[in-house]
XYZ file of C-alpha atoms in Angstrom:
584
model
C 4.530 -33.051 63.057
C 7.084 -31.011 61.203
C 7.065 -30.514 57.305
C 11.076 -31.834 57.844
C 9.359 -35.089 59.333
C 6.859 -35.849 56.570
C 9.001 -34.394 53.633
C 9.360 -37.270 50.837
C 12.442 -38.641 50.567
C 13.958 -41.259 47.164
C 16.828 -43.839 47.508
C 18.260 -43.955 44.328
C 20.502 -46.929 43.928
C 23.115 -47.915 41.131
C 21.532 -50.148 38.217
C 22.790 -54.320 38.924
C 24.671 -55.784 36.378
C 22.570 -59.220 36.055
C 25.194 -60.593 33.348
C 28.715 -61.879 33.520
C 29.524 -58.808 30.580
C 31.095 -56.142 32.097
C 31.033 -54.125 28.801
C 28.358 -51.849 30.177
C 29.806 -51.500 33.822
C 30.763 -47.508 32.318
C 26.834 -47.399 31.019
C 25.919 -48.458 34.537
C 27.875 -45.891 36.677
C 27.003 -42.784 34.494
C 23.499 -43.414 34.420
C 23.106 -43.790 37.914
C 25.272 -40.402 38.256
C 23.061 -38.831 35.841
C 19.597 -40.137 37.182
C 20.818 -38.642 40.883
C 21.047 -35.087 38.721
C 17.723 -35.091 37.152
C 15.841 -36.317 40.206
C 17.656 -33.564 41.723
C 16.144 -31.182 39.492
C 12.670 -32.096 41.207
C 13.400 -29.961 44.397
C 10.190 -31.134 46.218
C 12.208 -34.313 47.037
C 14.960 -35.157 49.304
C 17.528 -37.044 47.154
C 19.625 -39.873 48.414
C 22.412 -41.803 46.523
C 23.262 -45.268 47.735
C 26.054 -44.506 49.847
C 23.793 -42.606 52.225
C 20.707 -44.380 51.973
C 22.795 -47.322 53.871
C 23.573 -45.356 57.004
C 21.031 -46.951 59.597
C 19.501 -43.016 60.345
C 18.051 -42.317 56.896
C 14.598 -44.273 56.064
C 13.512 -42.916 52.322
C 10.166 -42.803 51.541
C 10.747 -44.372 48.267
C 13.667 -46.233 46.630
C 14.753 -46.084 42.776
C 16.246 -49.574 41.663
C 16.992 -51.443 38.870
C 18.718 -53.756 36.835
C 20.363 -54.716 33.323
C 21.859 -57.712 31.343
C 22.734 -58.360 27.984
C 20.726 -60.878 25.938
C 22.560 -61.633 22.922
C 22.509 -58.551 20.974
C 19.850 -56.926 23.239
C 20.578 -54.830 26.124
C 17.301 -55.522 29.194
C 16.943 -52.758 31.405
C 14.964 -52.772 34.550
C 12.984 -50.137 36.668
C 11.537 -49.752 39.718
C 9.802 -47.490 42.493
C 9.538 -49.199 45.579
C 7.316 -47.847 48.329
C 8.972 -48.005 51.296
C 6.555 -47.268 53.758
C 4.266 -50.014 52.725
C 7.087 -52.410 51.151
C 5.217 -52.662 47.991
C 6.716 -52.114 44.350
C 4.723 -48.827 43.034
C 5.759 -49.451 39.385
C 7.700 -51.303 37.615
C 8.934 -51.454 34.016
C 11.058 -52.868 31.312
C 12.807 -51.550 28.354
C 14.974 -53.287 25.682
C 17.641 -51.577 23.212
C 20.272 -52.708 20.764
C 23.649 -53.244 22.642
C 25.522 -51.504 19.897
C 22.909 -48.152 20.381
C 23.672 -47.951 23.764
C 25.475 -44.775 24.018
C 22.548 -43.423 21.816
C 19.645 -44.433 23.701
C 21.197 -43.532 27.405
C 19.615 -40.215 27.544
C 16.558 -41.167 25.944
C 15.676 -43.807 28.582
C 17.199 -41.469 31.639
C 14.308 -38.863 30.426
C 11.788 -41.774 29.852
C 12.232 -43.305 33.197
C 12.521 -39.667 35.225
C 8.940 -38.336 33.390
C 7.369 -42.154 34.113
C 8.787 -42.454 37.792
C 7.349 -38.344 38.251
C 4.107 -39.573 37.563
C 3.464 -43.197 39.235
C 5.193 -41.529 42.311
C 2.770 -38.832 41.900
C -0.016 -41.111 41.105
C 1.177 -43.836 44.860
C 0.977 -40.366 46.849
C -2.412 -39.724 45.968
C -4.173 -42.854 46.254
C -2.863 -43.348 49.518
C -3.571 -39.801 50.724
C -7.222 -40.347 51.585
C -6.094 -42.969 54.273
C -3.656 -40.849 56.247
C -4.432 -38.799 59.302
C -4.499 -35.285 58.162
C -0.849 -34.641 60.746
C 1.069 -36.652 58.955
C 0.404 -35.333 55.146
C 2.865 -33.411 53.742
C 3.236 -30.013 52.259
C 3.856 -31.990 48.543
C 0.907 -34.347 48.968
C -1.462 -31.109 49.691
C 0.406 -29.408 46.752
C -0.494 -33.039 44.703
C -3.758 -32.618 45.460
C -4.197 -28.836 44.217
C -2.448 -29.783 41.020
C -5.562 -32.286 40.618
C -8.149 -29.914 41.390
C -6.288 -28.092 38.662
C -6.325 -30.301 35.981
C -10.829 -30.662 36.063
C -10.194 -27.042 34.949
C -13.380 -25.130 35.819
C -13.702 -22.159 38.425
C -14.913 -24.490 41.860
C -12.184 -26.694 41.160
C -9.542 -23.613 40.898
C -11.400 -22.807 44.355
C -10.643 -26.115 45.865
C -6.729 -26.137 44.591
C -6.410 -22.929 46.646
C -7.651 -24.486 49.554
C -5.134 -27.399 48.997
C -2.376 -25.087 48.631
C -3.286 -22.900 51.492
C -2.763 -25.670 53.769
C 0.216 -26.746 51.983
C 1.750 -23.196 52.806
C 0.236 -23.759 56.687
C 2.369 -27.083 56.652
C 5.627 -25.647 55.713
C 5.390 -21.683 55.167
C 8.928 -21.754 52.748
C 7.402 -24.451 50.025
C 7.870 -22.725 46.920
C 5.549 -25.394 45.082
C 2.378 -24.404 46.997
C 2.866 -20.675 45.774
C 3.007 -21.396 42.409
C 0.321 -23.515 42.758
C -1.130 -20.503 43.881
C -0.612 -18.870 41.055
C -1.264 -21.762 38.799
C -5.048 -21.448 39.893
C -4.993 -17.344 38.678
C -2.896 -18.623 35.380
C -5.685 -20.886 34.707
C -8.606 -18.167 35.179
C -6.512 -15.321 33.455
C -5.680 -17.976 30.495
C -8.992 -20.045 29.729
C -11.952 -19.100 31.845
C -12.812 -15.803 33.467
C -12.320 -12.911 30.890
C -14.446 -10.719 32.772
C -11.733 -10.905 35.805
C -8.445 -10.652 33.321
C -6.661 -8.085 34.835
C -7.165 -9.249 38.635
C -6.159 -12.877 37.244
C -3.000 -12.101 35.645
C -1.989 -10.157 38.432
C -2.617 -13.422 41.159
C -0.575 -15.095 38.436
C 1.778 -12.896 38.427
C 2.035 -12.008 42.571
C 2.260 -15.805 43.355
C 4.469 -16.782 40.781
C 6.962 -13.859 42.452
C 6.771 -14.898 45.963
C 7.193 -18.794 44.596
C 10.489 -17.441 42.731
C 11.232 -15.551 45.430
C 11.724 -18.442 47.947
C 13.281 -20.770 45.133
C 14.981 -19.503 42.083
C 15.040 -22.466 40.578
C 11.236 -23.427 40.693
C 10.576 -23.898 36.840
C 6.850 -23.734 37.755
C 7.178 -19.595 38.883
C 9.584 -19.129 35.877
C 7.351 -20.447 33.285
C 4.253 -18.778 34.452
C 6.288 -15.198 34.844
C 8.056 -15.947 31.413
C 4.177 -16.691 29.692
C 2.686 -13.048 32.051
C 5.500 -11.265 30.450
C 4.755 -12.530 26.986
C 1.190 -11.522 26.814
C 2.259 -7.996 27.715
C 4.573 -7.881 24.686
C 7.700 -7.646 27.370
C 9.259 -10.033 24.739
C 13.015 -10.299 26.039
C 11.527 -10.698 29.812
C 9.448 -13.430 28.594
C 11.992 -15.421 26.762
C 14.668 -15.104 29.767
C 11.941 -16.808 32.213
C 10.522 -19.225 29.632
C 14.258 -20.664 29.010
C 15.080 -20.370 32.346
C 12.065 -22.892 33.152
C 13.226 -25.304 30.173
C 17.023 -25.260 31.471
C 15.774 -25.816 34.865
C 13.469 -28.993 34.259
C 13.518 -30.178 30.989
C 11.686 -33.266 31.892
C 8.285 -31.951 33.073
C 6.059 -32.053 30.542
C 3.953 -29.956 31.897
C 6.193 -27.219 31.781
C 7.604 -28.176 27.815
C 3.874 -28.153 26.816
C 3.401 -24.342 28.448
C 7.140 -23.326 26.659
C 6.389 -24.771 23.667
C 2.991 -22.651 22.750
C 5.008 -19.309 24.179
C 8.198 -20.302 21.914
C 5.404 -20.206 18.666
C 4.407 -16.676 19.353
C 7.957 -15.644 20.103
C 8.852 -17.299 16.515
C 10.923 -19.907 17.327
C 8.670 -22.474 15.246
C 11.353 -24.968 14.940
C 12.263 -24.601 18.902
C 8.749 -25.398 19.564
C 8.428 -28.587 17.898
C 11.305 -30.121 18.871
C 10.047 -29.359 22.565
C 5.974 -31.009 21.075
C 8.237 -34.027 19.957
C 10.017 -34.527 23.397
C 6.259 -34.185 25.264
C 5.424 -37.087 22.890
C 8.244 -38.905 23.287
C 7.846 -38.684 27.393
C 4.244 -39.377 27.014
C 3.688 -41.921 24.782
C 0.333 -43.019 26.710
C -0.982 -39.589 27.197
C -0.031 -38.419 23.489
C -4.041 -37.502 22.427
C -3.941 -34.714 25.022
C -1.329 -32.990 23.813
C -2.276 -32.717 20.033
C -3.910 -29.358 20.410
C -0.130 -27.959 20.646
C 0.837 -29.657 17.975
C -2.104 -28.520 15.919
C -0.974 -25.194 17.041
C 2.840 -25.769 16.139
C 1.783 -27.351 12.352
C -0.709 -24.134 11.403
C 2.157 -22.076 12.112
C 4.751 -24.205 9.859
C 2.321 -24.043 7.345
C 1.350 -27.637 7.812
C -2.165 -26.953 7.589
C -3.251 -30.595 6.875
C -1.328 -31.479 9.487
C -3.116 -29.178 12.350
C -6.572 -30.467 10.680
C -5.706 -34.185 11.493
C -4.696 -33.267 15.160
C -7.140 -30.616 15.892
C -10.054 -33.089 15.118
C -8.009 -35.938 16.826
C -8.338 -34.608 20.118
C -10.640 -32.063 22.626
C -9.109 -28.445 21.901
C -8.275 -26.843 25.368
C -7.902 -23.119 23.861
C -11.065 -21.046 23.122
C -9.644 -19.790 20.336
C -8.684 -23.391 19.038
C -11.315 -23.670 16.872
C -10.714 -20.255 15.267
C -6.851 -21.743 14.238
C -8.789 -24.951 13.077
C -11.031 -22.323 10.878
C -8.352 -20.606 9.519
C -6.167 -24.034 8.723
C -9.276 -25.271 6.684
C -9.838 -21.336 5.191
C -6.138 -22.115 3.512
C -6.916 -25.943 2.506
C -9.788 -24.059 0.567
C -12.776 -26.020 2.190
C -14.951 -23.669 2.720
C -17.463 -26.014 4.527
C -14.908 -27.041 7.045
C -14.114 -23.372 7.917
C -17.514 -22.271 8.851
C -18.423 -25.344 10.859
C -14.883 -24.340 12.881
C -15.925 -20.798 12.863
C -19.488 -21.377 14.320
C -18.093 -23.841 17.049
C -15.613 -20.501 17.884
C -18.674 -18.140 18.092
C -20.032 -20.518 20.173
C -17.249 -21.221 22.713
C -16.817 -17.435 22.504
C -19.904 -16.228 23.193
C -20.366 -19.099 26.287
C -16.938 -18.771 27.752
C -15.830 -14.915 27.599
C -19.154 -13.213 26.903
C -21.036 -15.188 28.979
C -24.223 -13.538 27.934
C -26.761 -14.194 24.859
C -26.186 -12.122 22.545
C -23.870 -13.756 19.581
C -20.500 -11.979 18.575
C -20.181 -10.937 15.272
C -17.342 -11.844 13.374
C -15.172 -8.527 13.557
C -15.659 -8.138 17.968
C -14.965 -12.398 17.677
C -11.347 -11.480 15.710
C -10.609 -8.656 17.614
C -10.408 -10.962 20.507
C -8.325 -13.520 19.095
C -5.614 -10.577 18.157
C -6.093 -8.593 21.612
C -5.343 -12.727 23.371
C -2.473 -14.086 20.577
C 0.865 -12.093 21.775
C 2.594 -13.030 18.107
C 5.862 -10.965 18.409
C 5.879 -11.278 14.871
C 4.527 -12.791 11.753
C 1.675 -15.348 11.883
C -0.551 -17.826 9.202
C -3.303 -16.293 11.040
C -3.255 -12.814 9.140
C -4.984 -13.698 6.375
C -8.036 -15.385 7.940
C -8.525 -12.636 9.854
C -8.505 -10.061 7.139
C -10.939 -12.624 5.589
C -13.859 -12.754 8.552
C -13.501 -9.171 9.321
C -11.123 -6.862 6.780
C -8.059 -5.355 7.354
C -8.733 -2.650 9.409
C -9.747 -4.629 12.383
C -7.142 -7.130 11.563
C -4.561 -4.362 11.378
C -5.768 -2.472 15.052
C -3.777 -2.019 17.990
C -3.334 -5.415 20.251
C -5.284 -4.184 23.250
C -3.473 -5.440 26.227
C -4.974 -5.501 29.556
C -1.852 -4.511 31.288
C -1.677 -5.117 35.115
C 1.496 -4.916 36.020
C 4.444 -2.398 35.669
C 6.727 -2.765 32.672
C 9.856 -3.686 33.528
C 12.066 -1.892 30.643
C 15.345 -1.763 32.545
C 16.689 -5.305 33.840
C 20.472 -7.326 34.292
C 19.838 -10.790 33.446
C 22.324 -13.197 33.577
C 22.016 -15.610 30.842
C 24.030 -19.074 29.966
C 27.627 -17.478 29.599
C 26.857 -13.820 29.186
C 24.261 -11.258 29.883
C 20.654 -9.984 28.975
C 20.686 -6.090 29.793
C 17.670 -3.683 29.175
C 17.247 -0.020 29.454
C 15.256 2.756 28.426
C 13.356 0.093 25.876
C 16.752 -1.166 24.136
C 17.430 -4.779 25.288
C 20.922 -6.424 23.937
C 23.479 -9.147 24.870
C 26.678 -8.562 26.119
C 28.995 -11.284 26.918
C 30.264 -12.302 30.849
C 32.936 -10.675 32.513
C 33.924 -9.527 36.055
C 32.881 -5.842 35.831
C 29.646 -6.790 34.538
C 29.284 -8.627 37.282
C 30.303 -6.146 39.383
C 28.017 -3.503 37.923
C 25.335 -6.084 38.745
C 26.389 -6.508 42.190
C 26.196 -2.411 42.699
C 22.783 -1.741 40.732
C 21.224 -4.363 43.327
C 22.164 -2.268 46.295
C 21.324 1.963 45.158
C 23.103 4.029 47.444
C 25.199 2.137 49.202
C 29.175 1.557 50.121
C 30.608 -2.029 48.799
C 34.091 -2.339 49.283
C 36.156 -2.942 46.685
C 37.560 -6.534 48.109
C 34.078 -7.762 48.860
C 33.664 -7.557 44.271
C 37.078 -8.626 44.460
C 36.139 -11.568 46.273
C 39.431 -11.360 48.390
C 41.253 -10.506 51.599
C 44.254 -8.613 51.768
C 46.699 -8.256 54.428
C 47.357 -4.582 55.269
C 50.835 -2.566 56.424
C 52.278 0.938 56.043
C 51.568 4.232 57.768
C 47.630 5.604 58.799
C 46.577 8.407 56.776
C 43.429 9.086 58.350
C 42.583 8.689 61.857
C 39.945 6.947 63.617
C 38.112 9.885 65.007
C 37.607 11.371 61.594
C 36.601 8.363 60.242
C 33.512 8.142 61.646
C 32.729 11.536 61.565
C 33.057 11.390 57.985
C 31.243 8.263 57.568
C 28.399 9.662 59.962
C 27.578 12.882 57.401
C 27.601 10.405 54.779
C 24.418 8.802 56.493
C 23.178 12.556 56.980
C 23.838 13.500 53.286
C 22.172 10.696 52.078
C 18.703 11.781 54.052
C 19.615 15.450 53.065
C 19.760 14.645 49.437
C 16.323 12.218 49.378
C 14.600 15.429 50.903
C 15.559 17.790 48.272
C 14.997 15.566 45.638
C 11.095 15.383 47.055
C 11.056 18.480 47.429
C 11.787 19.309 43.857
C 14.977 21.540 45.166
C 17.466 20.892 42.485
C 19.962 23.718 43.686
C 19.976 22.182 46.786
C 20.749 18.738 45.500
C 23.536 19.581 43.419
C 25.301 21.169 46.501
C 24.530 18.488 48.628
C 25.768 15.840 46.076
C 28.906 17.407 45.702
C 29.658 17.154 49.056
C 29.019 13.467 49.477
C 30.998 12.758 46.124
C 34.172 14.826 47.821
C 33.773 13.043 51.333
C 33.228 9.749 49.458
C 36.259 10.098 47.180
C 38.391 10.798 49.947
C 37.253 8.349 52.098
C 37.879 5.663 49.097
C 41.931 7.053 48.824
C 41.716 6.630 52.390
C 40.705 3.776 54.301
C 41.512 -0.062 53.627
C 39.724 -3.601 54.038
C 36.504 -3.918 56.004
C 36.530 -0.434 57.039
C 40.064 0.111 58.712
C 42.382 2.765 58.289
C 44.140 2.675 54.849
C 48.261 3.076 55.427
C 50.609 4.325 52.934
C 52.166 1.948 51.121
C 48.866 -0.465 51.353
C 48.414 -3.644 48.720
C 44.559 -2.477 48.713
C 45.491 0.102 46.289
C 46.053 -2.849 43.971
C 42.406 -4.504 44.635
C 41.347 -0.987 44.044
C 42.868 -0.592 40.545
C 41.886 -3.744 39.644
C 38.407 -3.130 40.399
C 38.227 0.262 39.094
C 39.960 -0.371 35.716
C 37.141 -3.614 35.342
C 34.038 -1.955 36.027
C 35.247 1.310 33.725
C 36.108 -1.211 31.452
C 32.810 -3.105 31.201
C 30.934 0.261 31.213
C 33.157 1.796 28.241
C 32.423 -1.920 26.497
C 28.244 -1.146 27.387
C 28.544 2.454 25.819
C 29.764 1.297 22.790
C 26.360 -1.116 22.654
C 24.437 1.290 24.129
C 25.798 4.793 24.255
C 22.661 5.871 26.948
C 22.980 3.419 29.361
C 26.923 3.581 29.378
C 26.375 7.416 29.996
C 24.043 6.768 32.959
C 26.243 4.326 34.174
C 29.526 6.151 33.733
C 27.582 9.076 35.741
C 26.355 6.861 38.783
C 28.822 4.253 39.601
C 32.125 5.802 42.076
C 34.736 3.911 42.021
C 37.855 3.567 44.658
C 38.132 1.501 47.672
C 34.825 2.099 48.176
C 32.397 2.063 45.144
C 28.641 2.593 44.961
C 25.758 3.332 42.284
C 24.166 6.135 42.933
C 21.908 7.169 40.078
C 20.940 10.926 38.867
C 17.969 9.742 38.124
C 15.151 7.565 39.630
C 15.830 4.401 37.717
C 13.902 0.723 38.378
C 16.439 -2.426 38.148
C 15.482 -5.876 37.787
C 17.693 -8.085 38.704
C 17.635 -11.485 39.810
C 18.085 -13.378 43.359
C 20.815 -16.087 42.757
């Protein structure tokens, strides 16, 4: 059986108005618009709105219904997940609100209901799993099941997610979810258990979590995880373009806010991060305990050490260096007995979990640790604690970063209504335009001939006289080709003389061929309209890279130097530079 067969599919049907007040018809309608779009955000599911859910050739695996009327002052709304399969009601809830608050508390119950409905569906799939035959579970139920394994959080359970998601990736080779649950089972050895296998876990984090982007750019999962690799290897602006892009992509997962939320604390955006602690809680209401070690986190850095004292010994730290934040909190409350029963429970979990040997750390190798693992891009509470346990010179060294993977130190990011752009170290912002979009398009194809009304976006009709033949043409556009392998020889070779004489002669062939031939290839004529599309182009993209040279006077120079212009343009770039850019 197909993964297209088994895939799970959700109904989603318009709330019914149980009361004779149509004041809250407009209520009605937008939330059921609205809960379509966040559902929609889980891309593991096929959605369904209630127009097509009707048609006699869909059957949904589940169906979202509900209700509301208006009791007095009091608006009554019901919920429900309704197994379809089995005909039984999965979950079921109620909530009540002040009519008068009802604009108010709309998107507060849309998130509430979307984070609940995540989980009990979650939570229906896997109970029943164990009673299907093995051809009829899906590539999301297998991924379910890794994410379970994940959660016991030791090594053999990491082992038995990657079976889960193996087969997940056997069932339907394009799910997305199964590689970053791939990579979820590296992220968890890299971040919390094996520290004798750092590097070759960060790098599974970070090869899984590529391929998982690679196949869906809008799987938060991948972003998050890249945005948190990037982070601990001080590639700040990388980090903080994935880590948003998770957030905007699924703000609902909790999950995911919890992960963004720690990263946003080292980045420095305190304030950031507790508003995202606040929405996990909010979400979570049942589940709240678990999350207090992030809080406890958030509240040292505020300042609030009382605060991270209270939630730190309110729930089981997850972070081996937990208890070293809990030691420092109670080193700047001044209770001196509270800070070394915290700093022996670190030694402890330090010496069992990343030593792994008998010998007990002293205090300076235990700090040195905690620095080399806490990617603070800038200040932190911590400082002082450290200089405290083991003086300022150790407090004061070098982060040691285990680096695995390349730095990325040139990149075009698009981001909300303008650009992230990084080169040569220098990262700035640079707001949206056509030509920067544009010089995007060319940097993601080196070497090669775009047409000027494919960046256009447009068709033009052509008339006029030829002014190059056919025959030519090709001959022209054939030592192009030849040039191009010419010039990639030299260049390996080390033969600069030889280079620049070959590169002149493709810049004069492909200047002339740009004056010369029109839309998708053909002979340009005389008095051609293409000339416009070309001036257009050409003044936009000179434009946006005389706008970049004023930001960044070395990058506009490169730029300047290796994009051509005319009916043809290209980027071809004097020296060896790596782009990232992103897949759309």
């Amino acid at each position: 059986m197909s993964a297209k067969e088994i895939e799970i599919s959700i109904a989603i049907f318009p709330l019914e108005n149980l009361t004779m007040n149509q004041d809250a018809d407009i209520f009605c309608r937008s939330f059921y618009v609205d809960l379509i779009t966040e559902f929609s955000r889980f891309r593991q599911f096929k959605i369904f709105p209630a127009d097509s859910a009707k048609h006699k050739d869909v059957h949904t695996t589940y169906s979202i219904r509900g209700s509301y009327r208006f009791l007095q002052n009091t608006l009554r709304v019901n919920s429900q997940l309704i197994n379809n399969e089995r005909s039984q009601l999965a979950w079921a809830e109620q909530y009540e609100f002040d009519k008068d608050a009802l604009v108010a508390v709309e998107e507060k119950l849309l998130k509430r209901i979307v984070e609940t409905m995540q989980d009990h569906l979650n939570s229906d799939l896997l109970a029943y799993m164990s009673k299907k035959p093995v051809v009829s579970i899906s590539a999301y139920e297998y991924w379910l099941q890794g994410m379970e394994e994940l959660r016991k959080g030791t090594v053999e359970a990491d082992e038995r997610a990657r079976d889960q998601f193996q087969r997940a990736m056997e069932t339907d080779p394009l799910n997305s979810l199964a590689y970053s649950g791939m990579s979820l089972t590296y992220f968890n050895e890299w971040s919390c258990q094996l520290w004798e296998r750092w590097d070759v876990s960060q790098q599974g984090a970070f090869d899984w979590a590529k391929k998982a982007i690679d196949l869906d750019p809008h799987n938060h999962v991948a972003a998050m995880i890249l945005g948190r690799v990037y982070l601990y290897e001080a590639e700040y602006d990388i980090a903080e373009h994935y880590l948003r892009k998770a957030l905007q992509l699924n703000p609902t997962d909790t999950e995911n806010l919890v992960q963004i939320a720690s990263c946003f604390v080292f980045l420095g955006y305190i304030v950031e991060a507790e508003a995202l602690y606040q929405k996990v809680l909010q979400y979570n209401t049942q589940r709240a305990e678990q999350f207090y070690y992030i809080g406890a986190f958030i509240a040292f850095e505020q300042g609030n050490f009382e605060t991270c004292i209270k939630l730190s010994n309110s729930t089981q730290l997850a972070w081996v260096d937990s208890h070293c934040i809990l030691a420092a909190a109670y080193f700047e409350m001044g209770d001196q007995a509270g800070m070394e029963k915290s700093w022996h429970r670190y030694l402890y979990e330090f010496k069992t979990k990343i030593l792994k040997d008998e010998r007990f750390p002293g205090n300076r190798e235990a700090i040195q640790w905690v620095i080399n693992v806490s990617p603070y891009r800038g200040h932190t509470h911590q400082r002082r604690f450290w200089e405290h346990m083991a003086g300022k010179e150790t407090a004061v060294a070098p982060r040691n970063f285990l680096r695995t993977t390349q730095p990325l130190l040139n990149f075009f990011f698009r981001e909300d209504d303008g650009w992230r752009i990084s080169y040569e170290n220098h990262s700035f912002r640079i707001s949206d335009a056509k030509g920067i979009n544009d010089i995007a398009r060319l940097l993601s194809m080196p070497g090669e001939l775009i047409h000027c009304s494919e960046l256009m976006g447009s068709m033009v009709k052509m008339r006029g006289e030829q002014v190059i033949d056919e025959k030519a043409k090709k001959s022209y556009k054939a030592r192009l080709l030849s040039l191009q392998e010419d010039l990639s020889l030299a260049e390996a070779h080390n033969n600069y003389q030889l280079s620049a004489v070959l590169q002149k002669e493709y810049d004069d062939i492909l200047d002339m061929l740009s004056n010369s031939m029109g839309l998708n290839g053909r002979t340009r004529k005389s008095d051609d309209p293409i000339e416009k599309v070309r001036s257009a182009v050409t003044w936009r993209i000179r434009n946006s890279i005389k706008k970049i040279a004023t930001i960044h006077p070395s990058l506009g120079k490169h730029l300047s130097n290796s994009i051509k212009t005319g009916i043809f343009c290209s980027y071809r770039p004097e020296k060896n530079v790596l782009w990232h850019l992103e897949k759309e």
